[in-house]
GROMACS .gro file of C-alpha atoms in nm:
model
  166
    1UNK     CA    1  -0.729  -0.478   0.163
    2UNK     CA    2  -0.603  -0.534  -0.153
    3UNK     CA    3  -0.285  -0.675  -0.353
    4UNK     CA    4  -0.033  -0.464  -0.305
    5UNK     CA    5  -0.071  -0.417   0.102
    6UNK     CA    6  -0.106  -0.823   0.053
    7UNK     CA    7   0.202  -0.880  -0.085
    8UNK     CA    8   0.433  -0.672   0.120
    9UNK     CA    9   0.294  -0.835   0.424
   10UNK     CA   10   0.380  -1.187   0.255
   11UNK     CA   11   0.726  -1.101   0.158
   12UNK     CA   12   0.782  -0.984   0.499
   13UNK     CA   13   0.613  -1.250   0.645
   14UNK     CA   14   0.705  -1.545   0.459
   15UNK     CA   15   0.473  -1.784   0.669
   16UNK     CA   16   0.530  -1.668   0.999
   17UNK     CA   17   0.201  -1.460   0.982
   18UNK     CA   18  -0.089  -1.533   0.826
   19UNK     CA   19  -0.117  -1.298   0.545
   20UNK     CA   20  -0.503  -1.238   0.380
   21UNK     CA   21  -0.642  -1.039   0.110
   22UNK     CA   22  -1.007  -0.869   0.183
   23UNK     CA   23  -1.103  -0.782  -0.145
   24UNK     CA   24  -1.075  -1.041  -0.402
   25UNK     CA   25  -0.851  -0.980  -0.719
   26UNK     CA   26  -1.083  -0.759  -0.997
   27UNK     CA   27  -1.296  -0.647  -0.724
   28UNK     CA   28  -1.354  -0.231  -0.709
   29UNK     CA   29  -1.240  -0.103  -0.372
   30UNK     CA   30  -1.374   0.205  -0.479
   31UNK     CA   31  -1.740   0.052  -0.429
   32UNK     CA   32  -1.657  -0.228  -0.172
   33UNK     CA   33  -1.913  -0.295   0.086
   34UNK     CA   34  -1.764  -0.538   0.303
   35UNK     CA   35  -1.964  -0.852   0.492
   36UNK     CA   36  -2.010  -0.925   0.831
   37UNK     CA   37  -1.748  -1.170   0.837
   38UNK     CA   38  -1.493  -0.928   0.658
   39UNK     CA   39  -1.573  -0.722   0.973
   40UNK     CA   40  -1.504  -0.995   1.222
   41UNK     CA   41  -1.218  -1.097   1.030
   42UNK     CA   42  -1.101  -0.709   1.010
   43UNK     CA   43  -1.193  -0.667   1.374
   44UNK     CA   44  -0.997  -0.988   1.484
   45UNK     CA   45  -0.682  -0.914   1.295
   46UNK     CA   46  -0.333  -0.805   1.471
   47UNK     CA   47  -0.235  -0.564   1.170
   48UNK     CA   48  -0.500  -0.440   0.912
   49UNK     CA   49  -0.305  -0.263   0.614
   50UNK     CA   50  -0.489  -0.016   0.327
   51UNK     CA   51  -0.418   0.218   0.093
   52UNK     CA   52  -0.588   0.532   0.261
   53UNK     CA   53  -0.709   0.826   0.051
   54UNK     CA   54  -1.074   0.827  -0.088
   55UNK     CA   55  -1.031   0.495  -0.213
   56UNK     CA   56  -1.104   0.373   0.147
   57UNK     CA   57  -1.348   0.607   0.273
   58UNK     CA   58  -1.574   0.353   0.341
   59UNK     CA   59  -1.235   0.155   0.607
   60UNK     CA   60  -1.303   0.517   0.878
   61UNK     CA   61  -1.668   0.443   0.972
   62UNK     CA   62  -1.570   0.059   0.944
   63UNK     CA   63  -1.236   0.064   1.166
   64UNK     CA   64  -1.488   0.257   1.411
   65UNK     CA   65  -1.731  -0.015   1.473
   66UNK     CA   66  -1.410  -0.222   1.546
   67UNK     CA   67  -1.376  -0.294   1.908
   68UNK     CA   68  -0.972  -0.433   1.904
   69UNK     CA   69  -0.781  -0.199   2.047
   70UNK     CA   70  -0.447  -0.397   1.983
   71UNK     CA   71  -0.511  -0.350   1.617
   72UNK     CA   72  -0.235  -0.186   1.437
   73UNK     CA   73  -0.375   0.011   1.125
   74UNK     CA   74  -0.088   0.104   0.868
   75UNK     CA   75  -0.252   0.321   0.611
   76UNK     CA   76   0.021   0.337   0.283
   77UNK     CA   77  -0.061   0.692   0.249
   78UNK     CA   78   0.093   0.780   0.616
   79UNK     CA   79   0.402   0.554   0.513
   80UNK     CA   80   0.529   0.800   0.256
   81UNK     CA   81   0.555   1.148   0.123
   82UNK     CA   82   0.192   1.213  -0.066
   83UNK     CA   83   0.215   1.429  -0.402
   84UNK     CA   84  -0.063   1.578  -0.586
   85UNK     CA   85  -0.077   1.480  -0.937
   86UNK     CA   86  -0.201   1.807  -1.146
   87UNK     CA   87  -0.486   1.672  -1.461
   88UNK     CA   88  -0.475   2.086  -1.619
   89UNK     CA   89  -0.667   2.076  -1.962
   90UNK     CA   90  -0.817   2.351  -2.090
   91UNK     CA   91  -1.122   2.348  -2.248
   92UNK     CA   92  -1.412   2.629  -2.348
   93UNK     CA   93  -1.323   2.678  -1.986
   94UNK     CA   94  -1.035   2.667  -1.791
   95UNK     CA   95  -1.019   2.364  -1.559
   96UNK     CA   96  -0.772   2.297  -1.313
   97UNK     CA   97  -0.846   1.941  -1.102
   98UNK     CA   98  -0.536   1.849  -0.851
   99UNK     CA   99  -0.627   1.501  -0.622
  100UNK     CA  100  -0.352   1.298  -0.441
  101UNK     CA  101  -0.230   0.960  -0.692
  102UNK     CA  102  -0.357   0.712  -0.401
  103UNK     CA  103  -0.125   0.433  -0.630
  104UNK     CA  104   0.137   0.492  -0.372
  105UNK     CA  105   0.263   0.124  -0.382
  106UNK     CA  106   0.393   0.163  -0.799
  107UNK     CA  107   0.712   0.349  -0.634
  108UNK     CA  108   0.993   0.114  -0.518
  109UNK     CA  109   1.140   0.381  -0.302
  110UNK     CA  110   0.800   0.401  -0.120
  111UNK     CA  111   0.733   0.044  -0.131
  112UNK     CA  112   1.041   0.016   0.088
  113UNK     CA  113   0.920   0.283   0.313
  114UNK     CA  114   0.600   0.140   0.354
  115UNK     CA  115   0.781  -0.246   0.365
  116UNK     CA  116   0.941  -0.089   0.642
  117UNK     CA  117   0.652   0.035   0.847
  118UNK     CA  118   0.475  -0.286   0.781
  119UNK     CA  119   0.843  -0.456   0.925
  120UNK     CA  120   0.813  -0.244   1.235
  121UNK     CA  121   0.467  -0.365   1.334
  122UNK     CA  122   0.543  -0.736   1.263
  123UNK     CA  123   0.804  -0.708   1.510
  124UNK     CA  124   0.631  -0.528   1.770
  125UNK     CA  125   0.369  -0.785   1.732
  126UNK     CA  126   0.575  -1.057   1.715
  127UNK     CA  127   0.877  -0.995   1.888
  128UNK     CA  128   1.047  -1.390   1.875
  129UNK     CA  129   1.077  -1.342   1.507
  130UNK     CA  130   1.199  -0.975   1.472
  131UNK     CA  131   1.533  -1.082   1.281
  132UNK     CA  132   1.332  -1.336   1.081
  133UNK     CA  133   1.137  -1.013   0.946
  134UNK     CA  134   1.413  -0.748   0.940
  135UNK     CA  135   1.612  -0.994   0.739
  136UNK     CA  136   1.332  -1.064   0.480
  137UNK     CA  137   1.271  -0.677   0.486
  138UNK     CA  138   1.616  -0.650   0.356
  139UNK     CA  139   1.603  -0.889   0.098
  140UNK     CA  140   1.301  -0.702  -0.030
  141UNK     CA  141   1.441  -0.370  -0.017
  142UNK     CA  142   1.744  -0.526  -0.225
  143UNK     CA  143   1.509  -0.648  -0.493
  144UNK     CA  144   1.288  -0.333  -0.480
  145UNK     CA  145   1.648  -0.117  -0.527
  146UNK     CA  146   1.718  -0.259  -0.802
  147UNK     CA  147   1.388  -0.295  -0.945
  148UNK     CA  148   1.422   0.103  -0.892
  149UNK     CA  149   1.755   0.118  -1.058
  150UNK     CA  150   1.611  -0.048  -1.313
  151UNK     CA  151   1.334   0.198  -1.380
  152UNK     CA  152   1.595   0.477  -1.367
  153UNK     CA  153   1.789   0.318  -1.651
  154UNK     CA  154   1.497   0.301  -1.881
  155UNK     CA  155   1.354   0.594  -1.853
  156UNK     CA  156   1.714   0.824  -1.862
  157UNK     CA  157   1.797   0.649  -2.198
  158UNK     CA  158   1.435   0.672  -2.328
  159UNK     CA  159   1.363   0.793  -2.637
  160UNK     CA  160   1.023   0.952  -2.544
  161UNK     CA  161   0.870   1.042  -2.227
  162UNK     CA  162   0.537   0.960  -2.220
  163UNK     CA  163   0.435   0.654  -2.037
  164UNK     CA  164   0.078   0.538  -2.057
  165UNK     CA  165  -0.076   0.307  -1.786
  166UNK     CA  166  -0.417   0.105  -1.835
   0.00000   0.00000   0.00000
């Protein structure tokens, strides 16, 4: 559906599958009302990837009017271990609001986990080219390790720990 699932397909991939991105860069997927031809594209595919949570509400009642049953549906949020994230304040009243962070991807130990899963089907899918896919897996997972390492480093010799996303 959208750039993350996109890009772990393509580094996994690299060519042997044709890789596509439903929603266009910028777009909401919060909102997204896909076309007809999303659907037939969607409903033709071999492996249709999204994030899960209630982001994608609206993929349920669309993956039902799908007819393929050889579709393969990888949903991120099955691929890993969910946590809630806890927004306390406390105002004139006192508010507690727990959800599940959908952003499961911005993890490098989950975007293995989930590169793996997404590994798995290619294979089963397209069994010729299983070591072509394992081995790019495991490139990937080499970069993604140390792009974790990384992230380790930076934050255990930080000088604050606040980080703030926009």
């Amino acid at each position: 559906t959208i750039f993350p699932q996109y890009d772990f397909a393509r580094q996994i991939a690299k060519g042997k599958a044709e890789v596509s991105m439903l929603l266009l860069p910028g777009a909401d997927s919060h909102s997204f009302e896909p076309t007809v031809s999303d659907i037939l594209a969607i409903n033709d595919c071999d492996i249709f990837i999204y994030t899960g949570g209630e982001s994608d509400s609206w993929i349920d009642s669309m993956l039902k009017s799908c007819n393929n049953e050889d579709m393969t549906i990888i949903s991120l949020m099955d691929c890993v271990d969910i946590h809630k994230a806890d927004n306390s304040h406390d105002h004139e009243h006192n508010h507690n609001h727990s959800h599940i962070d959908e952003h499961v991807w911005t993890s490098p130990l989950n975007a293995i986990k989930i590169g793996e899963k997404i590994s798995t089907e290619m294979q089963k899918k397209d069994p010729d080219n299983s070591d072509f896919y394992k081995n790019n897996l495991e490139e990937y997972k080499e970069k993604l390790l140390n792009l974790d390492s990384q992230f380790r480093k930076i934050t255990e010799n930080a000088s604050k720990d606040t980080l703030i996303f926009a």
